[in-house]
């Protein structure tokens, strides 16, 4: 059995997520919260305390290329991120993809925690923001004693395990989604139809924009989580609200029977006033709406 040490007393997102990470890799990992140097010597992994490899309280901090300094969690992820991905997502076997996932988790998620714990302000807003670091801190009850803090720490760790898993899974799933969308683009005659049909709702915009450089696909049809089907416009570029082709102007803001009567297509549900998405109760209906939209002349 391996032993891991973090400091006792008040805890933060850094040490909480560090423990969550390592316990997800080593199921029987024993956690000791202490600053006692003799106890620290008995541990295999020491983070956020002890001035060692996974501490970050030295004057000469280790920094990323962008200048964001590492904290204990970031240092652990740097060395054990791939091990975590192997442990939790064994289906992702390509080393390059594993490395890309680990880098994305660090960039999108961990760096915010590292920056906060090192006193680096990376959040800019005119309104108050409750960050994940703030949320972790709420696990310490007001006026808590030592036992209550200890209990709160391990409650926070269980919460952190779920967050870390969900965030990593999002990036792991993106590879499966990419391959699925690539296959559908090759199978379907999008050059002629200008419509891509997906059997399930997955993030598709980035992949379609990357693979469909000739802008053949104007609309993507997919099943919504509610069971209905959507027809959605393809944006001209990432994070753009400008579509390759809008839905027909006359559809905007109409719902149910009003929309069905106008389009001549049964089971219509809605069309957004901004003309970027519409819905139908059936797959066939959504495809029909897409076909009409393709043929529609731009006003």
CSV table of C-alpha atoms in Angstrom, one decimal:
chain,number,residue,atom,x,y,z
A,1,UNK,CA,0.0,0.0,0.0
A,2,UNK,CA,1.3,3.4,-1.0
A,3,UNK,CA,1.1,6.4,1.4
A,4,UNK,CA,0.5,10.0,0.3
A,5,UNK,CA,0.9,13.1,2.4
A,6,UNK,CA,-0.6,16.5,2.1
A,7,UNK,CA,-0.7,19.3,4.7
A,8,UNK,CA,-3.2,19.3,7.5
A,9,UNK,CA,-5.4,22.2,8.6
A,10,UNK,CA,-7.3,24.4,6.1
A,11,UNK,CA,-7.4,22.8,2.6
A,12,UNK,CA,-7.7,24.2,-0.9
A,13,UNK,CA,-8.5,22.9,-4.4
A,14,UNK,CA,-4.8,22.2,-4.9
A,15,UNK,CA,-4.4,19.5,-2.3
A,16,UNK,CA,-8.0,18.2,-2.7
A,17,UNK,CA,-7.6,17.6,-6.4
A,18,UNK,CA,-4.1,16.2,-6.0
A,19,UNK,CA,-5.4,13.5,-3.6
A,20,UNK,CA,-8.4,12.9,-5.9
A,21,UNK,CA,-6.0,12.3,-8.8
A,22,UNK,CA,-3.7,9.9,-7.0
A,23,UNK,CA,-6.5,7.9,-5.3
A,24,UNK,CA,-8.1,7.5,-8.7
A,25,UNK,CA,-4.8,5.8,-9.9
A,26,UNK,CA,-4.0,3.9,-6.7
A,27,UNK,CA,-7.3,2.6,-5.2
A,28,UNK,CA,-5.7,1.6,-1.8
A,29,UNK,CA,-3.7,4.8,-1.4
A,30,UNK,CA,-3.5,5.9,2.2
A,31,UNK,CA,-3.8,9.6,2.8
A,32,UNK,CA,-2.0,11.3,5.7
A,33,UNK,CA,-2.7,15.0,6.4
A,34,UNK,CA,0.3,16.3,8.3
A,35,UNK,CA,3.2,18.7,8.4
A,36,UNK,CA,5.3,16.4,10.7
A,37,UNK,CA,8.6,15.9,9.0
A,38,UNK,CA,9.0,12.4,10.5
A,39,UNK,CA,5.7,11.3,9.2
A,40,UNK,CA,6.4,12.8,5.8
A,41,UNK,CA,9.5,10.6,5.5
A,42,UNK,CA,7.3,7.5,5.7
A,43,UNK,CA,5.2,8.5,2.6
A,44,UNK,CA,5.7,7.6,-1.0
A,45,UNK,CA,4.1,10.7,-2.4
A,46,UNK,CA,4.3,14.2,-0.8
A,47,UNK,CA,2.4,17.1,-2.3
A,48,UNK,CA,1.8,20.7,-1.3
A,49,UNK,CA,4.0,20.3,1.7
A,50,UNK,CA,7.6,19.4,2.6
A,51,UNK,CA,9.4,21.4,0.0
A,52,UNK,CA,9.8,18.4,-2.3
A,53,UNK,CA,9.1,17.5,-5.9
A,54,UNK,CA,5.4,18.1,-5.7
A,55,UNK,CA,5.4,21.2,-3.4
A,56,UNK,CA,5.2,24.7,-4.9
A,57,UNK,CA,6.0,26.9,-2.0
A,58,UNK,CA,9.6,27.5,-3.1
A,59,UNK,CA,10.7,31.0,-4.1
A,60,UNK,CA,11.9,29.7,-7.5
A,61,UNK,CA,8.6,28.2,-8.7
A,62,UNK,CA,8.4,25.9,-11.7
A,63,UNK,CA,6.4,27.6,-14.4
A,64,UNK,CA,4.8,26.6,-17.7
A,65,UNK,CA,5.8,28.2,-21.0
A,66,UNK,CA,2.9,30.7,-20.6
A,67,UNK,CA,4.2,31.8,-17.2
A,68,UNK,CA,1.5,30.1,-15.1
A,69,UNK,CA,3.3,28.5,-12.1
A,70,UNK,CA,2.6,24.9,-11.2
A,71,UNK,CA,1.0,24.0,-7.8
A,72,UNK,CA,1.0,20.5,-6.3
A,73,UNK,CA,-1.9,19.3,-8.4
A,74,UNK,CA,-0.4,20.6,-11.6
A,75,UNK,CA,2.9,19.0,-10.9
A,76,UNK,CA,1.2,15.7,-10.1
A,77,UNK,CA,-0.8,15.8,-13.3
A,78,UNK,CA,2.3,16.6,-15.3
A,79,UNK,CA,3.8,13.3,-14.1
A,80,UNK,CA,0.7,11.1,-13.5
A,81,UNK,CA,-1.8,12.5,-16.0
A,82,UNK,CA,-1.2,9.7,-18.5
A,83,UNK,CA,-1.4,7.1,-15.7
A,84,UNK,CA,-4.8,8.6,-14.7
A,85,UNK,CA,-6.1,8.4,-18.3
A,86,UNK,CA,-4.9,4.8,-18.6
A,87,UNK,CA,-6.6,3.9,-15.3
A,88,UNK,CA,-9.9,5.6,-16.0
A,89,UNK,CA,-10.2,5.4,-19.8
A,90,UNK,CA,-8.4,2.2,-20.9
A,91,UNK,CA,-10.2,2.4,-24.3
A,92,UNK,CA,-8.0,5.3,-25.3
A,93,UNK,CA,-4.9,3.4,-26.2
A,94,UNK,CA,-3.1,5.8,-28.6
A,95,UNK,CA,-0.3,7.5,-26.8
A,96,UNK,CA,-0.5,10.7,-28.9
A,97,UNK,CA,-4.2,11.1,-28.1
A,98,UNK,CA,-3.5,10.4,-24.4
A,99,UNK,CA,-0.9,13.2,-24.4
A,100,UNK,CA,-3.3,15.5,-26.1
A,101,UNK,CA,-6.0,14.8,-23.6
A,102,UNK,CA,-3.6,15.4,-20.7
A,103,UNK,CA,-2.5,18.7,-22.2
A,104,UNK,CA,-6.1,19.8,-22.7
A,105,UNK,CA,-7.1,19.0,-19.1
A,106,UNK,CA,-4.1,21.0,-17.9
A,107,UNK,CA,-4.8,24.0,-20.2
A,108,UNK,CA,-8.6,24.2,-19.8
A,109,UNK,CA,-8.9,23.1,-16.2
A,110,UNK,CA,-5.8,22.6,-14.0
A,111,UNK,CA,-4.1,25.9,-14.9
A,112,UNK,CA,-6.9,27.9,-13.3
A,113,UNK,CA,-6.5,26.0,-10.0
A,114,UNK,CA,-2.7,26.4,-10.2
A,115,UNK,CA,-2.9,30.1,-10.9
A,116,UNK,CA,-5.4,30.7,-8.0
A,117,UNK,CA,-3.3,28.7,-5.5
A,118,UNK,CA,-0.2,30.7,-6.5
A,119,UNK,CA,-1.9,34.0,-6.2
A,120,UNK,CA,-2.0,34.7,-10.0
A,121,UNK,CA,-5.2,36.4,-11.1
A,122,UNK,CA,-6.4,35.0,-14.4
A,123,UNK,CA,-10.1,35.7,-13.9
A,124,UNK,CA,-11.4,39.0,-15.3
A,125,UNK,CA,-15.0,39.9,-14.8
A,126,UNK,CA,-17.2,42.9,-13.8
A,127,UNK,CA,-19.4,40.6,-11.7
A,128,UNK,CA,-18.3,38.4,-8.7
A,129,UNK,CA,-17.3,34.9,-9.8
A,130,UNK,CA,-17.5,31.8,-7.6
A,131,UNK,CA,-14.6,29.7,-8.9
A,132,UNK,CA,-14.1,26.0,-8.4
A,133,UNK,CA,-11.5,26.9,-5.8
A,134,UNK,CA,-14.1,28.8,-3.9
A,135,UNK,CA,-16.5,25.9,-4.1
A,136,UNK,CA,-13.9,23.5,-2.7
A,137,UNK,CA,-13.4,26.0,0.2
A,138,UNK,CA,-17.1,25.7,1.1
A,139,UNK,CA,-16.5,22.1,2.2
A,140,UNK,CA,-14.8,23.6,5.3
A,141,UNK,CA,-17.7,24.4,7.7
A,142,UNK,CA,-17.7,27.8,9.4
A,143,UNK,CA,-15.9,27.7,12.7
A,144,UNK,CA,-15.0,24.0,12.1
A,145,UNK,CA,-12.8,22.1,14.5
A,146,UNK,CA,-10.0,19.7,13.4
A,147,UNK,CA,-12.3,16.6,13.0
A,148,UNK,CA,-14.8,18.6,11.0
A,149,UNK,CA,-12.1,19.9,8.7
A,150,UNK,CA,-10.8,16.4,8.2
A,151,UNK,CA,-14.2,15.1,7.3
A,152,UNK,CA,-14.8,18.1,5.0
A,153,UNK,CA,-11.5,17.4,3.2
A,154,UNK,CA,-12.4,13.9,2.2
A,155,UNK,CA,-15.9,14.9,1.2
A,156,UNK,CA,-14.3,17.5,-1.1
A,157,UNK,CA,-12.0,14.8,-2.5
A,158,UNK,CA,-14.9,12.6,-3.5
A,159,UNK,CA,-16.5,15.7,-5.2
A,160,UNK,CA,-13.2,16.4,-6.9
A,161,UNK,CA,-12.9,12.9,-8.3
A,162,UNK,CA,-16.2,13.3,-10.1
A,163,UNK,CA,-15.2,16.7,-11.5
A,164,UNK,CA,-11.8,15.5,-12.8
A,165,UNK,CA,-13.4,12.4,-14.3
A,166,UNK,CA,-16.1,14.3,-16.1
A,167,UNK,CA,-13.7,16.9,-17.5
A,168,UNK,CA,-11.2,14.3,-18.7
A,169,UNK,CA,-14.0,12.2,-20.2
A,170,UNK,CA,-15.2,15.1,-22.3
A,171,UNK,CA,-11.8,15.2,-24.1
A,172,UNK,CA,-11.5,11.4,-24.3
A,173,UNK,CA,-14.9,11.2,-25.9
A,174,UNK,CA,-14.0,13.8,-28.5
A,175,UNK,CA,-11.7,11.3,-30.3
A,176,UNK,CA,-14.5,8.7,-30.6
A,177,UNK,CA,-16.9,11.5,-31.8
A,178,UNK,CA,-14.3,12.7,-34.3
A,179,UNK,CA,-13.9,9.3,-35.8
A,180,UNK,CA,-17.7,8.8,-36.0
A,181,UNK,CA,-18.3,12.2,-37.7
A,182,UNK,CA,-15.4,11.6,-40.1
A,183,UNK,CA,-16.9,8.2,-41.1
A,184,UNK,CA,-20.3,9.8,-41.6
A,185,UNK,CA,-18.9,12.6,-43.8
A,186,UNK,CA,-17.3,10.0,-46.0
A,187,UNK,CA,-20.4,7.7,-46.1
A,188,UNK,CA,-23.0,10.4,-46.8
A,189,UNK,CA,-23.1,12.3,-50.0
A,190,UNK,CA,-22.8,15.7,-48.4
A,191,UNK,CA,-21.4,17.3,-51.6
A,192,UNK,CA,-24.8,16.9,-53.1
A,193,UNK,CA,-27.2,17.0,-50.2
A,194,UNK,CA,-25.4,19.6,-48.1
A,195,UNK,CA,-26.8,17.8,-45.1
A,196,UNK,CA,-25.0,15.7,-42.5
A,197,UNK,CA,-27.2,13.3,-40.4
A,198,UNK,CA,-25.9,12.1,-37.0
A,199,UNK,CA,-27.8,9.5,-35.1
A,200,UNK,CA,-26.9,11.0,-31.7
A,201,UNK,CA,-26.2,14.4,-30.2
A,202,UNK,CA,-22.5,14.9,-30.0
A,203,UNK,CA,-20.3,18.0,-30.2
A,204,UNK,CA,-19.8,18.3,-33.9
A,205,UNK,CA,-19.0,21.9,-34.9
A,206,UNK,CA,-15.2,21.8,-34.5
A,207,UNK,CA,-14.9,18.5,-36.3
A,208,UNK,CA,-17.1,19.5,-39.2
A,209,UNK,CA,-15.3,22.8,-39.6
A,210,UNK,CA,-12.0,21.0,-39.6
A,211,UNK,CA,-12.9,18.2,-42.0
A,212,UNK,CA,-15.4,20.0,-44.3
A,213,UNK,CA,-13.1,22.7,-45.6
A,214,UNK,CA,-15.0,23.0,-48.9
A,215,UNK,CA,-18.1,24.0,-46.8
A,216,UNK,CA,-20.3,21.3,-48.4
A,217,UNK,CA,-22.3,20.8,-45.2
A,218,UNK,CA,-24.8,23.6,-44.5
A,219,UNK,CA,-27.0,21.8,-42.0
A,220,UNK,CA,-26.5,19.1,-39.4
A,221,UNK,CA,-29.4,16.9,-38.4
A,222,UNK,CA,-29.2,15.0,-35.0
A,223,UNK,CA,-31.4,13.6,-32.3
A,224,UNK,CA,-31.8,15.8,-29.3
A,225,UNK,CA,-31.6,14.5,-25.7
A,226,UNK,CA,-35.4,14.9,-25.5
A,227,UNK,CA,-35.9,12.4,-28.3
A,228,UNK,CA,-36.9,15.0,-30.9
A,229,UNK,CA,-34.7,15.9,-33.9
A,230,UNK,CA,-32.9,19.1,-34.7
A,231,UNK,CA,-31.7,20.8,-37.8
A,232,UNK,CA,-28.9,23.2,-37.1
A,233,UNK,CA,-26.8,25.5,-39.2
A,234,UNK,CA,-23.1,25.1,-39.6
A,235,UNK,CA,-21.1,28.2,-38.5
A,236,UNK,CA,-18.6,29.8,-40.9
A,237,UNK,CA,-15.8,29.4,-38.3
A,238,UNK,CA,-15.3,28.3,-34.7
A,239,UNK,CA,-17.2,30.5,-32.1
A,240,UNK,CA,-18.9,32.4,-34.9
A,241,UNK,CA,-22.6,33.2,-34.9
A,242,UNK,CA,-22.5,33.7,-38.7
A,243,UNK,CA,-23.8,30.5,-40.5
A,244,UNK,CA,-22.8,29.2,-43.8
A,245,UNK,CA,-26.5,29.5,-44.6
A,246,UNK,CA,-29.3,30.6,-42.3
A,247,UNK,CA,-32.7,28.8,-42.1
A,248,UNK,CA,-35.4,30.5,-44.1
A,249,UNK,CA,-36.4,33.9,-42.6
A,250,UNK,CA,-40.1,33.1,-42.8
A,251,UNK,CA,-39.6,30.3,-40.3
A,252,UNK,CA,-38.1,32.5,-37.5
A,253,UNK,CA,-40.1,32.3,-34.2
A,254,UNK,CA,-42.8,30.0,-35.5
A,255,UNK,CA,-43.8,26.9,-33.5
A,256,UNK,CA,-45.8,23.6,-33.9
A,257,UNK,CA,-48.8,23.9,-36.3
A,258,UNK,CA,-47.9,27.3,-37.6
A,259,UNK,CA,-44.5,26.1,-38.7
A,260,UNK,CA,-45.9,22.9,-40.1
A,261,UNK,CA,-48.4,24.7,-42.2
A,262,UNK,CA,-45.8,27.1,-43.5
A,263,UNK,CA,-43.3,24.5,-44.4
A,264,UNK,CA,-45.7,21.7,-45.5
A,265,UNK,CA,-43.8,19.4,-43.2
A,266,UNK,CA,-45.7,17.5,-40.4
A,267,UNK,CA,-44.6,17.4,-36.7
A,268,UNK,CA,-42.6,20.6,-36.7
A,269,UNK,CA,-41.8,21.9,-33.2
A,270,UNK,CA,-40.0,25.3,-33.5
A,271,UNK,CA,-37.6,27.5,-35.3
A,272,UNK,CA,-35.4,29.8,-33.4
A,273,UNK,CA,-35.9,33.5,-34.2
A,274,UNK,CA,-32.1,33.7,-34.9
A,275,UNK,CA,-32.6,31.1,-37.6
A,276,UNK,CA,-29.8,28.8,-36.5
A,277,UNK,CA,-31.8,25.8,-35.3
A,278,UNK,CA,-35.2,24.2,-35.8
A,279,UNK,CA,-36.9,21.1,-34.5
A,280,UNK,CA,-39.2,18.3,-35.5
A,281,UNK,CA,-40.6,15.3,-33.7
A,282,UNK,CA,-39.2,12.8,-36.2
A,283,UNK,CA,-35.9,12.2,-38.0
A,284,UNK,CA,-37.6,12.3,-41.4
A,285,UNK,CA,-39.3,15.6,-40.5
A,286,UNK,CA,-36.0,17.2,-39.5
A,287,UNK,CA,-34.3,16.0,-42.7
A,288,UNK,CA,-37.2,17.3,-44.7
A,289,UNK,CA,-36.8,20.7,-43.0
A,290,UNK,CA,-33.1,20.6,-43.9
A,291,UNK,CA,-33.8,19.8,-47.5
A,292,UNK,CA,-36.2,22.7,-47.8
A,293,UNK,CA,-33.7,25.0,-46.2
A,294,UNK,CA,-31.0,23.9,-48.6
A,295,UNK,CA,-33.2,24.8,-51.6
A,296,UNK,CA,-34.4,28.1,-50.1
A,297,UNK,CA,-33.1,31.2,-51.8
A,298,UNK,CA,-31.3,33.6,-49.5
A,299,UNK,CA,-33.4,36.9,-49.3
